[in-house]
Short mmCIF file of C-alpha atoms and ligand atoms in Angstrom, two decimals:
data_model
loop_
_atom_site.label_atom_id
_atom_site.label_comp_id
_atom_site.label_asym_id
_atom_site.label_seq_id
_atom_site.Cartn_x
_atom_site.Cartn_y
_atom_site.Cartn_z
CA UNK A 17 197.87 132.90 90.64
CA UNK A 18 198.45 129.41 89.25
CA UNK A 19 196.20 126.54 90.22
CA UNK A 20 197.86 123.79 92.24
CA UNK A 21 198.01 120.01 92.17
CA UNK A 22 199.95 118.27 94.94
CA UNK A 23 200.75 114.60 94.33
CA UNK A 24 201.47 113.09 97.75
CA UNK A 25 203.11 109.69 97.25
CA UNK A 26 203.15 108.96 101.00
CA UNK A 27 205.20 105.76 101.72
CA UNK A 28 204.94 104.42 98.17
CA UNK A 29 207.10 104.20 95.06
CA UNK A 30 210.52 103.02 93.90
CA UNK A 31 213.25 104.41 91.64
CA UNK A 32 211.79 102.48 88.68
CA UNK A 33 208.24 103.63 89.37
CA UNK A 34 209.27 107.29 89.66
CA UNK A 35 211.28 107.06 86.44
CA UNK A 36 208.38 105.74 84.39
CA UNK A 37 205.96 108.14 86.08
CA UNK A 38 208.04 111.22 85.30
CA UNK A 39 208.65 110.16 81.71
CA UNK A 40 204.92 109.57 81.15
CA UNK A 41 204.04 112.80 82.89
CA UNK A 42 206.51 115.02 81.09
CA UNK A 43 205.90 113.61 77.61
CA UNK A 44 203.72 116.24 76.04
CA UNK A 45 203.32 118.17 79.30
CA UNK A 46 201.82 121.49 78.28
CA UNK A 47 200.28 123.00 81.40
CA UNK A 48 201.56 126.52 81.98
CA UNK A 49 199.20 127.96 84.57
CA UNK A 50 199.22 125.07 86.99
CA UNK A 51 201.91 124.19 89.50
CA UNK A 52 202.32 120.44 89.90
CA UNK A 53 204.02 119.63 93.20
CA UNK A 54 205.25 116.07 93.64
CA UNK A 55 205.92 114.83 97.20
CA UNK A 56 208.03 111.63 97.04
CA UNK A 57 209.33 109.78 100.11
CA UNK A 58 212.57 111.39 101.37
CA UNK A 59 215.04 108.93 99.74
CA UNK A 60 213.66 109.67 96.26
CA UNK A 61 213.51 113.47 96.43
CA UNK A 62 216.85 114.15 94.77
CA UNK A 63 216.37 111.42 92.16
CA UNK A 64 212.97 112.83 91.20
CA UNK A 65 214.29 116.40 91.21
CA UNK A 66 217.04 115.49 88.74
CA UNK A 67 214.53 114.04 86.30
CA UNK A 68 212.29 117.10 86.18
CA UNK A 69 212.71 119.27 83.10
CA UNK A 70 209.43 121.20 83.22
CA UNK A 71 209.56 124.48 85.13
CA UNK A 72 206.00 124.10 86.41
CA UNK A 73 206.80 120.87 88.26
CA UNK A 74 208.06 121.21 91.83
CA UNK A 75 209.15 118.94 94.66
CA UNK A 76 207.85 118.80 98.24
CA UNK A 77 209.05 117.01 101.35
CA UNK A 78 206.21 115.16 103.09
CA UNK A 79 207.07 116.50 106.56
CA UNK A 80 209.97 118.03 108.49
CA UNK A 81 211.23 118.79 111.97
CA UNK A 82 211.65 122.43 113.05
CA UNK A 83 214.82 121.71 115.04
CA UNK A 84 218.31 122.52 113.76
CA UNK A 85 220.79 119.68 113.04
CA UNK A 86 221.25 117.41 116.03
CA UNK A 87 220.47 114.11 117.74
CA UNK A 88 217.02 113.32 116.29
CA UNK A 89 217.17 109.88 114.71
CA UNK A 90 214.87 109.49 111.71
CA UNK A 91 214.10 113.20 111.36
CA UNK A 92 214.93 115.71 108.62
CA UNK A 93 214.84 119.49 108.77
CA UNK A 94 214.26 122.36 106.33
CA UNK A 95 217.94 122.78 105.52
CA UNK A 96 218.16 119.15 104.42
CA UNK A 97 214.99 119.29 102.33
CA UNK A 98 216.28 122.40 100.59
CA UNK A 99 219.69 120.78 100.11
CA UNK A 100 218.24 117.84 98.14
CA UNK A 101 216.14 120.08 95.91
CA UNK A 102 212.75 120.55 97.61
CA UNK A 103 210.77 123.66 96.80
CA UNK A 104 207.91 122.98 99.23
CA UNK A 105 207.19 121.00 102.37
CA UNK A 106 203.90 119.51 103.56
CA UNK A 107 203.32 120.41 107.21
CA UNK A 108 200.65 119.05 109.55
CA UNK A 109 199.35 116.22 107.39
CA UNK A 110 196.91 114.24 109.53
CA UNK A 111 198.99 111.07 109.12
CA UNK A 112 201.93 112.96 110.68
CA UNK A 113 199.75 114.52 113.38
CA UNK A 114 198.67 110.97 114.22
CA UNK A 115 201.92 108.99 113.84
CA UNK A 116 204.53 111.55 114.87
CA UNK A 117 202.61 113.24 117.71
CA UNK A 118 202.81 116.53 115.82
CA UNK A 119 200.62 119.16 117.50
CA UNK A 120 199.43 122.73 116.94
CA UNK A 121 202.38 124.21 118.87
CA UNK A 122 204.85 122.33 116.64
CA UNK A 123 202.91 123.57 113.61
CA UNK A 124 203.79 127.20 114.15
CA UNK A 125 207.49 126.48 114.80
CA UNK A 126 207.67 124.16 111.79
CA UNK A 127 205.96 126.61 109.42
CA UNK A 128 208.34 129.38 110.48
CA UNK A 129 211.41 127.19 110.18
CA UNK A 130 210.44 126.12 106.64
CA UNK A 131 209.71 129.66 105.47
CA UNK A 132 212.96 130.99 106.90
CA UNK A 133 214.85 128.37 104.88
CA UNK A 134 212.91 129.44 101.75
CA UNK A 135 210.71 126.36 101.52
CA UNK A 136 207.11 127.09 100.59
CA UNK A 137 204.57 125.47 102.89
CA UNK A 138 201.55 123.28 102.21
CA UNK A 139 199.82 123.43 105.59
CA UNK A 140 197.16 120.74 106.18
CA UNK A 141 194.16 121.22 108.42
CA UNK A 142 190.99 119.22 108.85
CA UNK A 143 188.53 117.87 111.39
CA UNK A 144 188.63 114.22 112.47
CA UNK A 145 184.88 113.65 112.26
CA UNK A 146 181.84 115.41 110.92
CA UNK A 147 180.47 117.03 114.06
CA UNK A 148 179.40 120.48 115.15
CA UNK A 149 182.93 121.31 116.34
CA UNK A 150 184.50 120.97 112.90
CA UNK A 151 184.61 124.72 112.17
CA UNK A 152 186.22 125.53 115.52
CA UNK A 153 188.85 122.82 114.98
CA UNK A 154 190.03 124.11 111.63
CA UNK A 155 190.01 127.74 112.81
CA UNK A 156 192.13 126.77 115.82
CA UNK A 157 194.59 124.80 113.69
CA UNK A 158 195.03 127.80 111.41
CA UNK A 159 195.32 130.41 114.13
CA UNK A 160 197.83 128.33 116.15
CA UNK A 161 200.06 127.84 113.12
CA UNK A 162 199.92 131.30 111.58
CA UNK A 163 199.34 133.80 114.39
CA UNK A 164 203.04 134.49 114.95
CA UNK A 165 204.08 134.31 111.29
CA UNK A 166 204.92 137.48 109.38
CA UNK A 167 202.25 138.34 106.78
CA UNK A 168 204.97 138.85 104.18
CA UNK A 169 205.00 135.06 103.88
CA UNK A 170 201.33 134.94 102.88
CA UNK A 171 201.97 134.01 99.23
CA UNK A 172 204.41 131.25 100.20
CA UNK A 173 201.79 129.27 102.12
CA UNK A 174 199.07 127.02 100.71
CA UNK A 175 196.37 125.80 103.08
CA UNK A 176 195.12 122.29 102.32
CA UNK A 177 191.70 121.54 103.77
CA UNK A 178 191.69 117.78 104.29
CA UNK A 179 188.90 116.35 106.46
CA UNK A 180 190.60 113.41 108.16
CA UNK A 181 187.54 111.19 107.69
CA UNK A 182 187.87 111.59 103.95
CA UNK A 183 191.58 110.78 103.53
CA UNK A 184 192.01 107.41 101.85
CA UNK A 185 188.45 106.35 102.63
CA UNK A 186 186.69 107.02 99.33
CA UNK A 187 184.15 109.11 101.28
CA UNK A 188 184.12 112.83 100.48
CA UNK A 189 182.24 115.88 101.65
CA UNK A 190 179.95 117.46 99.06
CA UNK A 191 181.38 120.39 97.07
CA UNK A 192 178.93 122.61 99.00
CA UNK A 193 180.41 121.43 102.31
CA UNK A 194 183.92 122.11 101.00
CA UNK A 195 182.79 125.56 99.87
CA UNK A 196 181.45 126.30 103.36
CA UNK A 197 184.78 125.28 104.93
CA UNK A 198 186.68 127.21 102.28
CA UNK A 199 184.77 130.35 103.28
CA UNK A 200 185.63 129.84 106.94
CA UNK A 201 189.30 129.28 106.07
CA UNK A 202 189.34 132.34 103.81
CA UNK A 203 187.77 134.52 106.54
CA UNK A 204 190.28 133.25 109.13
CA UNK A 205 193.21 133.90 106.79
CA UNK A 206 191.80 137.35 106.03
CA UNK A 207 191.57 138.19 109.74
CA UNK A 208 195.15 137.01 110.23
CA UNK A 209 196.29 139.19 107.30
CA UNK A 210 197.19 136.31 104.98
CA UNK A 211 195.58 137.67 101.85
CA UNK A 212 197.59 135.83 99.20
CA UNK A 213 197.38 132.34 100.71
CA UNK A 214 195.72 129.84 98.39
CA UNK A 215 193.29 127.14 99.56
CA UNK A 216 193.19 123.61 98.15
CA UNK A 217 191.14 120.51 98.97
CA UNK A 218 192.32 116.95 99.74
CA UNK A 219 190.59 113.71 100.69
CA UNK A 220 189.73 110.94 98.20
CA UNK A 221 190.01 113.24 95.17
CA UNK A 222 189.61 111.27 91.93
CA UNK A 223 189.39 112.03 88.23
CA UNK A 224 185.62 111.50 88.61
CA UNK A 225 184.96 113.99 91.43
CA UNK A 226 187.67 116.63 90.77
CA UNK A 227 185.58 118.65 88.31
CA UNK A 228 182.70 119.07 90.66
CA UNK A 229 184.97 120.38 93.47
CA UNK A 230 186.66 122.84 91.11
CA UNK A 231 183.36 124.09 89.70
CA UNK A 232 181.43 124.34 92.95
CA UNK A 233 183.82 124.78 95.86
CA UNK A 234 185.97 127.76 94.71
CA UNK A 235 189.20 126.01 95.58
CA UNK A 236 192.59 126.65 93.99
CA UNK A 237 193.49 123.00 93.49
CA UNK A 238 193.99 119.63 95.14
CA UNK A 239 196.26 117.49 97.24
CA UNK A 240 195.90 113.91 96.07
CA UNK A 241 197.12 110.65 97.60
CA UNK A 242 195.96 107.36 96.16
CA UNK A 243 194.85 108.64 92.75
CA UNK A 244 198.12 110.49 92.11
CA UNK A 245 200.21 107.38 91.64
CA UNK A 246 199.22 106.97 87.99
CA UNK A 247 200.56 109.59 85.60
CA UNK A 248 197.38 109.26 83.51
CA UNK A 249 195.25 110.38 86.47
CA UNK A 250 197.51 113.36 87.07
CA UNK A 251 197.26 114.45 83.43
CA UNK A 252 193.45 114.17 83.58
CA UNK A 253 193.33 116.17 86.80
CA UNK A 254 195.60 118.84 85.32
CA UNK A 255 193.20 119.04 82.38
CA UNK A 256 190.29 119.50 84.79
CA UNK A 257 192.21 122.25 86.63
P1 PGA B 321 193.86 110.43 99.41
O1 PGA B 321 194.99 111.16 100.28
O2 PGA B 321 193.73 111.17 98.13
O3 PGA B 321 194.36 109.01 99.23
O4 PGA B 321 192.60 110.49 100.23
C1 PGA B 321 195.05 112.55 100.34
C2 PGA B 321 196.13 112.98 101.29
O5 PGA B 321 196.33 112.30 102.30
O6 PGA B 321 196.83 113.99 101.07
#
């Protein structure tokens, strides 16, 4: 399976910035065995999609609501994300769990709704602080979201392990700690029957530390926030992958 790099732009960017970024990125883009997934803010999804010429570059929505069309001001659902050209959607990012009161029950409904509309899912899990409960927390997040989901969807889900304390802080776990969590996630997925689900890491990934995670933590790729906003960083990370 291809390695994965998710570039999560969060609430950043403009039409001009995305234009330059995609031109820089696609000039001489020669990565065949890596899927680059760009997650722009909603208003830019279609603009970004129309500028992509490389078949290994995909688009993700940053979140979605599981409800069908209706009176939900400010929300978007899977049908709409698909309509504007998204291939993936990020579900359960800690910033959404925090700001949009998204919980584990919503996770399962949202994952199912995305998959049924043929959106692939990047499902984020991670503990808030480094304490003895951290393993239980990530197992529970996974089980709640995936228990009711048909195993046939296994290959259409990517699990992103993102310790909340590491997102945007510049503080990261060691590759050995990520490896330990990766093994727990793998075992949980195995028990749930999700054998083709890939596991990536996110939280203050940089060009400097990416190599050490790839070499020592057995992960399939990264989800990157801050460092993804420069095309040069993305190219370097793709080289590392
Ligand atoms: P960061 O964000 O790379 O800025 O820590 C990662 C994420 O939130 O997905």
